[in-house]
CSV table of C-alpha atoms in Angstrom, one decimal:
chain,number,residue,atom,x,y,z
A,1194,MET,CA,35.0,56.0,29.2
A,1195,THR,CA,34.0,53.1,27.1
A,1196,GLY,CA,31.8,50.2,27.7
A,1197,ASP,CA,28.1,49.9,28.7
A,1198,GLY,CA,28.1,51.5,32.0
A,1199,ILE,CA,30.2,53.2,34.7
A,1200,GLY,CA,33.2,51.3,35.6
A,1201,SER,CA,32.6,48.5,33.1
A,1202,THR,CA,35.2,47.5,30.7
A,1203,PRO,CA,34.5,46.3,27.2
A,1204,ARG,CA,35.7,42.9,28.2
A,1205,ALA,CA,33.2,42.6,31.1
A,1206,ALA,CA,30.3,43.8,28.9
A,1207,ALA,CA,31.3,41.2,26.2
A,1208,GLY,CA,31.3,38.5,28.9
A,1209,ARG,CA,27.8,39.5,30.1
A,1210,TRP,CA,26.5,39.4,26.5
A,1211,GLU,CA,28.1,36.0,25.9
A,1212,GLN,CA,26.5,34.7,29.1
A,1213,LEU,CA,23.1,36.1,28.0
A,1214,PHE,CA,23.3,34.5,24.6
A,1215,ALA,CA,24.6,31.2,26.1
A,1216,ASP,CA,21.7,31.2,28.5
A,1217,LEU,CA,19.2,31.9,25.6
A,1218,GLU,CA,20.7,29.1,23.5
A,1219,ALA,CA,20.4,26.7,26.5
A,1220,GLN,CA,16.8,27.7,26.9
A,1221,LEU,CA,16.2,27.2,23.2
A,1222,ALA,CA,17.9,23.8,23.2
A,1223,ALA,CA,15.8,22.7,26.2
A,1224,GLY,CA,12.7,23.9,24.5
A,1225,ARG,CA,13.6,22.0,21.3
A,1226,ALA,CA,14.2,18.8,23.4
A,1227,ASP,CA,10.8,19.2,25.1
A,1228,GLU,CA,9.1,19.7,21.8
A,1229,ALA,CA,10.9,16.7,20.3
A,1230,ARG,CA,9.8,14.5,23.3
A,1231,TRP,CA,6.2,15.8,22.9
A,1232,ASP,CA,6.3,15.1,19.1
A,1233,VAL,CA,7.6,11.5,19.7
A,1234,ALA,CA,4.9,10.9,22.3
A,1235,GLU,CA,2.2,12.4,20.0
A,1236,LEU,CA,3.4,10.2,17.1
A,1237,THR,CA,3.4,7.1,19.3
A,1238,ARG,CA,-0.2,7.8,20.4
A,1239,ALA,CA,-1.3,8.4,16.8
A,1240,GLU,CA,0.4,5.2,15.6
A,1241,ARG,CA,-1.2,3.1,18.4
A,1242,ALA,CA,-4.6,4.6,17.5
A,1243,ARG,CA,-4.4,2.9,14.1
A,1244,VAL,CA,-3.6,-0.6,15.5
A,1245,ALA,CA,-6.4,-3.1,15.2
A,1246,LEU,CA,-7.0,-5.9,17.7
A,1247,SER,CA,-6.6,-8.4,14.8
A,1248,ASP,CA,-3.1,-7.1,14.1
A,1249,ARG,CA,-2.1,-7.6,17.8
A,1250,LEU,CA,-3.6,-11.1,17.7
A,1251,ARG,CA,-1.7,-12.0,14.6
A,1252,ALA,CA,1.5,-10.8,16.3
A,1253,ALA,CA,0.7,-13.2,19.1
A,1254,THR,CA,0.7,-16.3,16.8
A,1255,GLY,CA,2.5,-19.1,18.7
A,1256,GLY,CA,1.8,-17.5,22.1
A,1257,ARG,CA,-0.7,-18.5,24.8
A,1258,LEU,CA,-3.8,-16.4,25.4
A,1259,ARG,CA,-6.9,-16.6,27.4
A,1260,VAL,CA,-10.0,-15.1,25.7
A,1261,VAL,CA,-13.4,-14.4,27.2
A,1262,THR,CA,-16.3,-14.5,24.9
A,1263,THR,CA,-20.0,-13.4,25.1
A,1264,GLY,CA,-21.6,-15.0,28.0
A,1265,GLY,CA,-18.4,-15.0,29.9
A,1266,GLU,CA,-17.0,-18.3,28.6
A,1267,ALA,CA,-13.2,-18.4,28.6
A,1268,PHE,CA,-10.8,-20.3,26.3
A,1269,ASP,CA,-7.1,-20.9,27.1
A,1270,GLY,CA,-5.0,-21.8,24.1
A,1271,VAL,CA,-2.1,-21.2,21.8
A,1272,VAL,CA,-2.8,-18.8,18.9
A,1273,LEU,CA,-2.5,-20.8,15.6
A,1274,GLU,CA,-3.9,-18.1,13.3
A,1275,ALA,CA,-5.7,-14.8,13.4
A,1276,ALA,CA,-7.5,-12.8,10.8
A,1277,ALA,CA,-9.7,-9.7,10.6
A,1278,GLN,CA,-12.8,-11.6,11.7
A,1279,TRP,CA,-11.6,-14.7,13.6
A,1280,LEU,CA,-9.1,-16.3,15.9
A,1281,LEU,CA,-8.0,-19.9,15.9
A,1282,LEU,CA,-6.8,-21.4,19.2
A,1283,ASP,CA,-5.2,-24.7,19.9
A,1284,LEU,CA,-6.9,-25.8,23.2
A,1285,GLY,CA,-4.8,-28.9,23.5
A,1286,ALA,CA,-5.9,-32.6,23.3
A,1287,SER,CA,-6.5,-32.1,19.6
A,1288,ARG,CA,-9.2,-29.5,20.2
A,1289,ARG,CA,-9.3,-26.2,18.4
A,1290,ALA,CA,-11.6,-23.2,18.8
A,1291,VAL,CA,-12.6,-20.7,16.1
A,1292,VAL,CA,-13.6,-17.5,17.9
A,1293,PRO,CA,-15.2,-14.7,16.0
A,1294,LEU,CA,-13.5,-11.4,17.0
A,1295,ALA,CA,-17.0,-9.9,17.3
A,1296,ALA,CA,-17.6,-12.3,20.2
A,1297,LEU,CA,-14.5,-11.4,22.2
A,1298,ARG,CA,-15.1,-9.6,25.4
A,1299,ALA,CA,-11.5,-9.7,26.9
A,1300,VAL,CA,-8.1,-11.0,25.9
A,1301,GLU,CA,-5.5,-11.8,28.6
A,1302,GLY,CA,-1.8,-12.3,27.8
A,1303,LEU,CA,-1.7,-10.1,24.7
A,1304,GLY,CA,1.6,-8.3,24.3
A,1305,PRO,CA,2.1,-4.8,23.0
A,1306,ARG,CA,3.4,-5.9,19.5
A,1307,ALA,CA,1.3,-5.6,16.4
A,1308,ALA,CA,1.8,-7.3,13.1
A,1309,PRO,CA,1.7,-5.2,10.0
A,1310,PRO,CA,-1.8,-4.7,8.6
A,1311,ALA,CA,-3.1,-7.8,6.7
A,1312,GLY,CA,-2.7,-8.0,3.0
A,1313,ARG,CA,-5.6,-8.2,0.5
A,1314,LEU,CA,-5.6,-12.0,0.4
A,1315,GLU,CA,-5.4,-12.3,4.2
A,1316,SER,CA,-8.1,-9.8,4.7
A,1317,ALA,CA,-10.4,-11.7,2.4
A,1318,LEU,CA,-10.3,-14.8,4.6
A,1319,GLY,CA,-13.5,-14.1,6.6
A,1320,LEU,CA,-15.3,-16.2,9.2
A,1321,GLY,CA,-17.2,-18.0,6.4
A,1322,HIS,CA,-14.0,-19.3,4.8
A,1323,VAL,CA,-12.7,-21.0,8.0
A,1324,LEU,CA,-16.1,-22.5,8.8
A,1325,ARG,CA,-16.4,-23.8,5.2
A,1326,ALA,CA,-13.1,-25.6,5.7
A,1327,LEU,CA,-14.5,-27.3,8.8
A,1328,ALA,CA,-17.7,-28.2,6.9
A,1329,ARG,CA,-15.7,-29.6,4.0
A,1330,ASP,CA,-13.6,-31.8,6.5
A,1331,ARG,CA,-16.9,-32.9,8.1
A,1332,VAL,CA,-15.6,-32.0,11.6
A,1333,VAL,CA,-17.8,-32.6,14.6
A,1334,VAL,CA,-18.1,-29.5,16.6
A,1335,THR,CA,-19.7,-27.8,19.6
A,1336,VAL,CA,-21.1,-24.5,18.7
A,1337,ARG,CA,-21.4,-22.0,21.5
A,1338,THR,CA,-23.8,-19.1,21.1
A,1339,ASP,CA,-25.2,-16.4,23.2
A,1340,ALA,CA,-28.3,-18.6,23.6
A,1341,GLY,CA,-26.6,-21.9,24.5
A,1342,THR,CA,-24.5,-24.8,23.2
A,1343,VAL,CA,-25.3,-27.3,20.4
A,1344,ALA,CA,-23.2,-30.1,19.1
A,1345,GLY,CA,-23.1,-31.7,15.6
A,1346,ARG,CA,-21.5,-31.7,12.2
A,1347,LEU,CA,-21.2,-28.5,10.1
A,1348,ASP,CA,-23.3,-29.1,7.0
A,1349,ARG,CA,-23.4,-25.8,5.1
A,1350,VAL,CA,-22.0,-22.4,5.6
A,1351,GLY,CA,-23.7,-19.4,4.0
A,1352,ALA,CA,-22.7,-15.8,3.8
A,1353,ASP,CA,-23.8,-15.0,7.3
A,1354,HIS,CA,-24.9,-18.2,8.9
A,1355,LEU,CA,-24.1,-21.9,9.3
A,1356,ASP,CA,-26.2,-25.0,9.3
A,1357,LEU,CA,-25.5,-27.7,11.8
A,1358,ILE,CA,-26.7,-31.3,11.7
A,1359,LEU,CA,-27.4,-32.0,15.4
A,1360,GLU,CA,-26.2,-35.1,17.3
A,1361,THR,CA,-29.3,-35.0,19.5
A,1362,PRO,CA,-31.9,-35.3,18.3
A,1363,ALA,CA,-30.1,-37.1,15.5
A,1364,GLY,CA,-30.5,-35.7,12.0
A,1365,ARG,CA,-32.2,-32.5,12.9
A,1366,SER,CA,-30.7,-29.3,11.5
A,1367,VAL,CA,-30.3,-25.9,13.1
A,1368,SER,CA,-29.2,-22.6,11.4
A,1369,ILE,CA,-27.1,-20.2,13.4
A,1370,PRO,CA,-26.3,-16.7,12.4
A,1371,PHE,CA,-22.6,-15.7,12.6
A,1372,ASP,CA,-23.6,-12.8,14.8
A,1373,ALA,CA,-24.8,-15.3,17.5
A,1374,LEU,CA,-21.5,-17.3,17.5
A,1375,ALA,CA,-19.3,-17.2,20.6
A,1376,ALA,CA,-17.0,-20.1,19.4
A,1377,VAL,CA,-16.9,-23.2,17.3
A,1378,VAL,CA,-14.9,-25.9,19.1
A,1379,SER,CA,-13.7,-29.1,17.5
A,1380,ARG,CA,-14.3,-32.3,19.5
């Protein structure tokens, strides 16, 4: 008698072996597919972990957002520009707001997309750069801080603060650290 048992034929034994190996191959393929899905999910999580808020804000250029700053003040506007330290919103009626990213407490309307990381030149454009441009143009602004609101003309911008010539009382100056800024809004 040949085969692997009583009453079995070589053909029946070969069929069982083929089924066994086919089943093992199917299990292996299913395991590989599960592993590939897990790898993709893990890579997606790792990639998302490297995305900065500024990259998502730059990807939102041209879109409408609502941002909430320190003190709970909200600004609704179209994103004109975004950098590592600041966001520029068009509030309508020729008004613009520069919002330091450090002052953001919430952003509504931000999509899942992210712009590639900023280049060296783009990264170098800090909050001081944009505020110096406003001072150069002698723009009248309302400066919102965590301690209140003051209005006037930007006079000087230092490394970590700005000087504002107040409207009231006229001619007085106040220095405001960047860390206190919630927004600088053109009038």
